[in-house]
Coordinates of C-alpha atoms and ligand atoms in Angstrom, one line a residue:
M1 CA -15.6 -15.9 44.5
L2 CA -13.9 -16.6 47.7
D3 CA -16.7 -19.1 48.6
I4 CA -15.9 -21.2 45.6
I5 CA -12.2 -21.3 46.4
M6 CA -13.0 -22.2 50.0
D7 CA -15.3 -25.0 48.8
I8 CA -12.6 -26.4 46.6
L9 CA -9.9 -26.1 49.3
F10 CA -12.1 -27.3 52.1
P11 CA -15.0 -29.5 50.8
Q12 CA -17.4 -30.6 53.5
N13 CA -18.0 -34.3 53.4
V14 CA -21.0 -34.4 55.8
C15 CA -24.3 -32.6 56.1
C16 CA -23.6 -29.9 58.8
I17 CA -26.9 -30.6 60.4
C18 CA -27.5 -34.4 60.4
R19 CA -23.9 -35.5 59.6
E20 CA -25.2 -37.6 56.6
P21 CA -22.1 -38.2 54.3
G22 CA -22.0 -36.4 50.9
R23 CA -20.5 -33.5 49.2
F24 CA -21.4 -30.1 50.7
G25 CA -20.4 -26.5 50.4
S26 CA -21.6 -22.9 50.6
R27 CA -24.4 -23.4 48.1
H28 CA -25.6 -26.7 49.6
P29 CA -24.4 -26.8 53.2
W30 CA -27.0 -29.4 54.3
C31 CA -28.6 -32.5 52.8
E32 CA -32.0 -32.6 51.0
H33 CA -33.6 -34.4 53.9
C34 CA -32.7 -31.5 56.2
Q35 CA -33.9 -29.0 53.6
G36 CA -37.1 -30.9 53.2
E37 CA -37.7 -30.8 57.0
M38 CA -37.1 -27.1 57.1
N39 CA -39.6 -26.5 54.3
I40 CA -42.3 -28.5 56.0
M41 CA -41.8 -26.6 59.3
Q42 CA -41.9 -23.3 57.5
S43 CA -45.4 -23.8 56.2
S44 CA -47.0 -25.9 58.9
L45 CA -47.1 -23.7 62.0
P46 CA -49.3 -20.6 62.6
V47 CA -47.4 -17.4 63.6
C48 CA -48.3 -14.2 65.5
T49 CA -49.2 -11.8 62.8
H50 CA -47.1 -9.0 64.3
C51 CA -43.9 -10.5 65.8
G52 CA -43.9 -13.8 63.9
K53 CA -43.5 -16.1 67.0
Y54 CA -44.8 -19.6 66.5
L55 CA -48.2 -20.2 68.1
E56 CA -49.5 -23.5 69.3
T57 CA -53.1 -22.9 68.2
G58 CA -54.7 -20.6 65.6
A59 CA -53.4 -17.4 64.2
G60 CA -53.7 -13.8 65.5
L61 CA -51.6 -12.0 68.0
C62 CA -49.4 -13.6 70.7
K63 CA -49.8 -12.6 74.4
D64 CA -46.8 -10.3 74.3
C65 CA -48.0 -8.4 71.3
Q66 CA -51.5 -8.1 72.8
Q67 CA -50.2 -6.7 76.1
M68 CA -47.4 -4.5 74.7
P69 CA -47.5 -4.1 70.9
P70 CA -44.0 -3.9 69.5
Q71 CA -43.0 -0.7 67.7
F72 CA -41.7 -2.5 64.6
N73 CA -43.9 -2.9 61.6
I74 CA -43.5 -6.7 61.2
A75 CA -41.2 -9.4 62.2
R76 CA -40.8 -12.8 60.6
A77 CA -38.3 -15.7 60.6
V78 CA -37.5 -18.4 58.2
G79 CA -38.4 -21.1 60.8
P80 CA -38.9 -22.0 64.4
Y81 CA -36.0 -22.1 66.8
E82 CA -35.9 -25.9 66.8
E83 CA -33.9 -28.5 65.0
P84 CA -32.8 -28.2 62.2
Y85 CA -33.0 -24.4 62.3
R86 CA -31.4 -24.3 65.8
I87 CA -28.5 -26.5 64.7
A88 CA -27.8 -24.4 61.6
V89 CA -27.4 -21.2 63.6
K90 CA -25.2 -23.0 66.2
V91 CA -22.9 -24.3 63.5
L92 CA -22.6 -20.8 62.0
K93 CA -22.1 -19.1 65.4
F94 CA -20.1 -21.5 67.5
L95 CA -18.3 -23.6 65.0
G96 CA -17.5 -20.5 62.9
R97 CA -18.7 -22.1 59.6
K98 CA -19.2 -18.7 58.0
Y99 CA -20.1 -20.2 54.6
L100 CA -23.5 -21.2 56.0
A101 CA -24.6 -17.5 55.9
Q102 CA -24.9 -17.7 52.2
K103 CA -27.7 -20.3 52.2
M104 CA -29.3 -18.9 55.3
G105 CA -29.3 -15.4 53.9
E106 CA -30.9 -16.7 50.7
M107 CA -33.7 -18.3 52.6
M108 CA -34.2 -15.1 54.6
V109 CA -34.5 -13.2 51.3
E110 CA -37.2 -15.6 50.1
V111 CA -39.3 -14.7 53.2
L112 CA -38.8 -11.0 52.6
K113 CA -39.9 -11.4 48.9
N114 CA -43.1 -13.2 49.9
E115 CA -44.3 -10.7 52.5
P116 CA -45.4 -7.3 51.0
D117 CA -45.5 -5.7 54.5
F118 CA -41.7 -5.6 54.6
W119 CA -41.5 -3.2 51.6
P120 CA -40.1 -0.7 50.8
I121 CA -36.7 -1.2 52.4
D122 CA -34.0 1.6 52.2
I123 CA -31.3 0.3 54.5
I124 CA -30.3 -3.0 56.2
I125 CA -29.0 -3.0 59.7
P126 CA -27.7 -6.0 61.6
V127 CA -28.2 -6.1 65.4
P128 CA -24.7 -5.5 66.8
I129 CA -23.2 -8.0 69.3
S130 CA -21.4 -6.9 72.4
P131 CA -17.7 -6.0 71.9
G132 CA -16.8 -8.8 74.3
N133 CA -18.6 -11.4 72.2
L134 CA -17.1 -9.9 69.0
K135 CA -13.7 -10.2 70.4
Q136 CA -14.2 -13.8 71.5
R137 CA -15.9 -15.0 68.3
G138 CA -14.1 -12.8 65.9
F139 CA -17.2 -12.1 63.8
N140 CA -20.8 -11.1 64.2
Q141 CA -23.0 -13.9 62.7
T142 CA -25.9 -11.4 62.2
E143 CA -23.7 -9.1 60.1
L144 CA -22.8 -12.1 57.9
L145 CA -26.5 -12.8 57.3
A146 CA -27.3 -9.1 56.7
A147 CA -24.4 -8.9 54.2
Q148 CA -25.9 -11.8 52.2
I149 CA -29.4 -10.2 52.3
S150 CA -27.9 -6.8 51.2
R151 CA -26.0 -8.4 48.4
K152 CA -29.0 -10.3 47.1
L153 CA -31.5 -7.5 47.3
R154 CA -28.9 -4.8 46.3
I155 CA -29.9 -2.6 49.2
P156 CA -27.1 -1.0 51.3
M157 CA -26.1 -2.5 54.7
D158 CA -25.1 -0.1 57.5
I159 CA -23.0 -1.5 60.3
N160 CA -21.7 1.7 61.8
T161 CA -24.9 3.6 62.7
L162 CA -26.5 1.3 65.3
T163 CA -23.9 0.4 67.9
R164 CA -23.8 -1.5 71.1
I165 CA -22.3 0.7 73.8
K166 CA -23.0 -1.2 76.9
E167 CA -21.5 -4.6 77.8
T168 CA -24.6 -6.6 78.9
P169 CA -24.3 -9.7 81.0
S170 CA -25.8 -12.9 79.6
Q171 CA -29.5 -12.4 79.2
R172 CA -30.3 -16.0 79.8
E173 CA -30.3 -15.9 83.6
L174 CA -32.5 -12.9 83.8
T175 CA -36.3 -12.4 84.1
K176 CA -38.1 -10.6 81.4
E177 CA -38.2 -7.3 83.4
E178 CA -34.5 -7.6 84.3
R179 CA -33.7 -8.3 80.7
E180 CA -35.5 -5.2 79.5
K181 CA -33.8 -3.0 82.1
N182 CA -30.4 -4.6 81.3
L183 CA -30.8 -3.6 77.6
L184 CA -31.9 -0.1 78.3
C185 CA -29.3 2.3 76.8
A186 CA -27.3 -0.6 75.5
F187 CA -27.6 0.8 71.9
E188 CA -26.7 4.1 70.4
I189 CA -27.1 5.8 67.0
K190 CA -23.9 7.3 65.8
E191 CA -25.1 9.5 62.9
K192 CA -28.8 10.1 62.9
R193 CA -28.9 11.5 59.4
K194 CA -28.0 8.1 58.1
I195 CA -31.3 6.6 59.1
Y196 CA -33.5 9.7 59.1
R197 CA -36.9 8.9 57.5
K198 CA -35.5 5.6 56.2
N199 CA -37.4 2.3 56.1
I200 CA -35.1 0.0 58.0
L201 CA -34.8 -3.7 57.8
L202 CA -33.3 -5.0 61.1
V203 CA -31.6 -8.4 60.9
D204 CA -30.9 -10.8 63.8
D205 CA -30.1 -14.5 63.9
V206 CA -32.7 -15.5 66.5
Y207 CA -35.7 -13.9 68.0
T208 CA -36.5 -15.3 71.4
T209 CA -38.0 -12.9 74.0
G210 CA -37.8 -10.0 71.5
S211 CA -36.3 -7.6 74.1
T212 CA -33.2 -6.9 72.0
I213 CA -35.2 -6.3 68.8
R214 CA -37.7 -4.1 70.7
E215 CA -34.9 -2.0 72.2
C216 CA -33.1 -1.6 68.8
T217 CA -36.4 -0.6 67.2
R218 CA -37.1 2.0 69.9
V219 CA -33.6 3.6 69.4
L220 CA -33.9 3.6 65.6
L221 CA -37.3 5.2 65.6
E222 CA -36.4 7.8 68.3
A223 CA -33.5 8.8 66.1
G224 CA -35.8 9.5 63.2
G225 CA -36.1 6.2 61.3
N226 CA -39.4 6.1 59.4
R227 CA -40.2 2.4 59.9
V228 CA -38.5 -0.7 61.2
S229 CA -39.2 -4.3 60.0
V230 CA -37.4 -7.3 61.3
I231 CA -36.1 -10.5 59.7
T232 CA -34.5 -13.3 61.7
W233 CA -33.3 -16.8 60.8
A234 CA -35.3 -18.4 63.6
T235 CA -38.0 -17.4 66.1
G236 CA -39.1 -19.0 69.4
K237 CA -42.6 -20.0 70.4
G238 CA -45.2 -17.6 71.7
F239 CA -48.5 -18.1 73.5
Ligands
ZN1 ZN1 -28.9 -33.5 56.7
ZN2 ZN1 -46.4 -11.5 68.7

């Protein structure tokens, strides 16, 4: 309801991705051309069967999954972390256009519905952002996406059980090993009974190295979760 009011009060007169003029809002935040491009990218690239990273050649497992298989059951994204997917997440995250989460969540639900390995799902948990980022941005974009997925699938979302307890410095400058060390003990489970024997859907905006997702999965399974599967808006490339 609030979305409709917001659309009326603040209509968007350009596509949030390519800036093409038109009338846009929470149901159609971008133009048909951009949507078409997203659809083509979605079906044209092979992915790692386990973590969902986009592979240059052929299907199968990416190098990371071959060397150290992730503990999660399956991970998939709507599309590769390239334009226009990359722009969409940046507009949501950095420009604070929260209404984008509606369409993005809808497209994530489509991926879930088309992949039997995700099911059953008992509970939806967004990857928490650091308290510093939350304070700076005012919202957790991943929680907005998870809320949309929860609403559409009618499966409860839990934002209090998996928490980020350690302020981690920017991951970008670190090597893979440093990154994993940096994340160790960054997450904590508040009430184990909430996830005990549950089939958990973990939600994140972008899957890049997978270190964060791997660490969250480890913590959730150690606390008694039955199974973890992962959905993200976009995923990077693997080898
Ligand atoms: Zn466009
Ligand atoms: Zn993989």
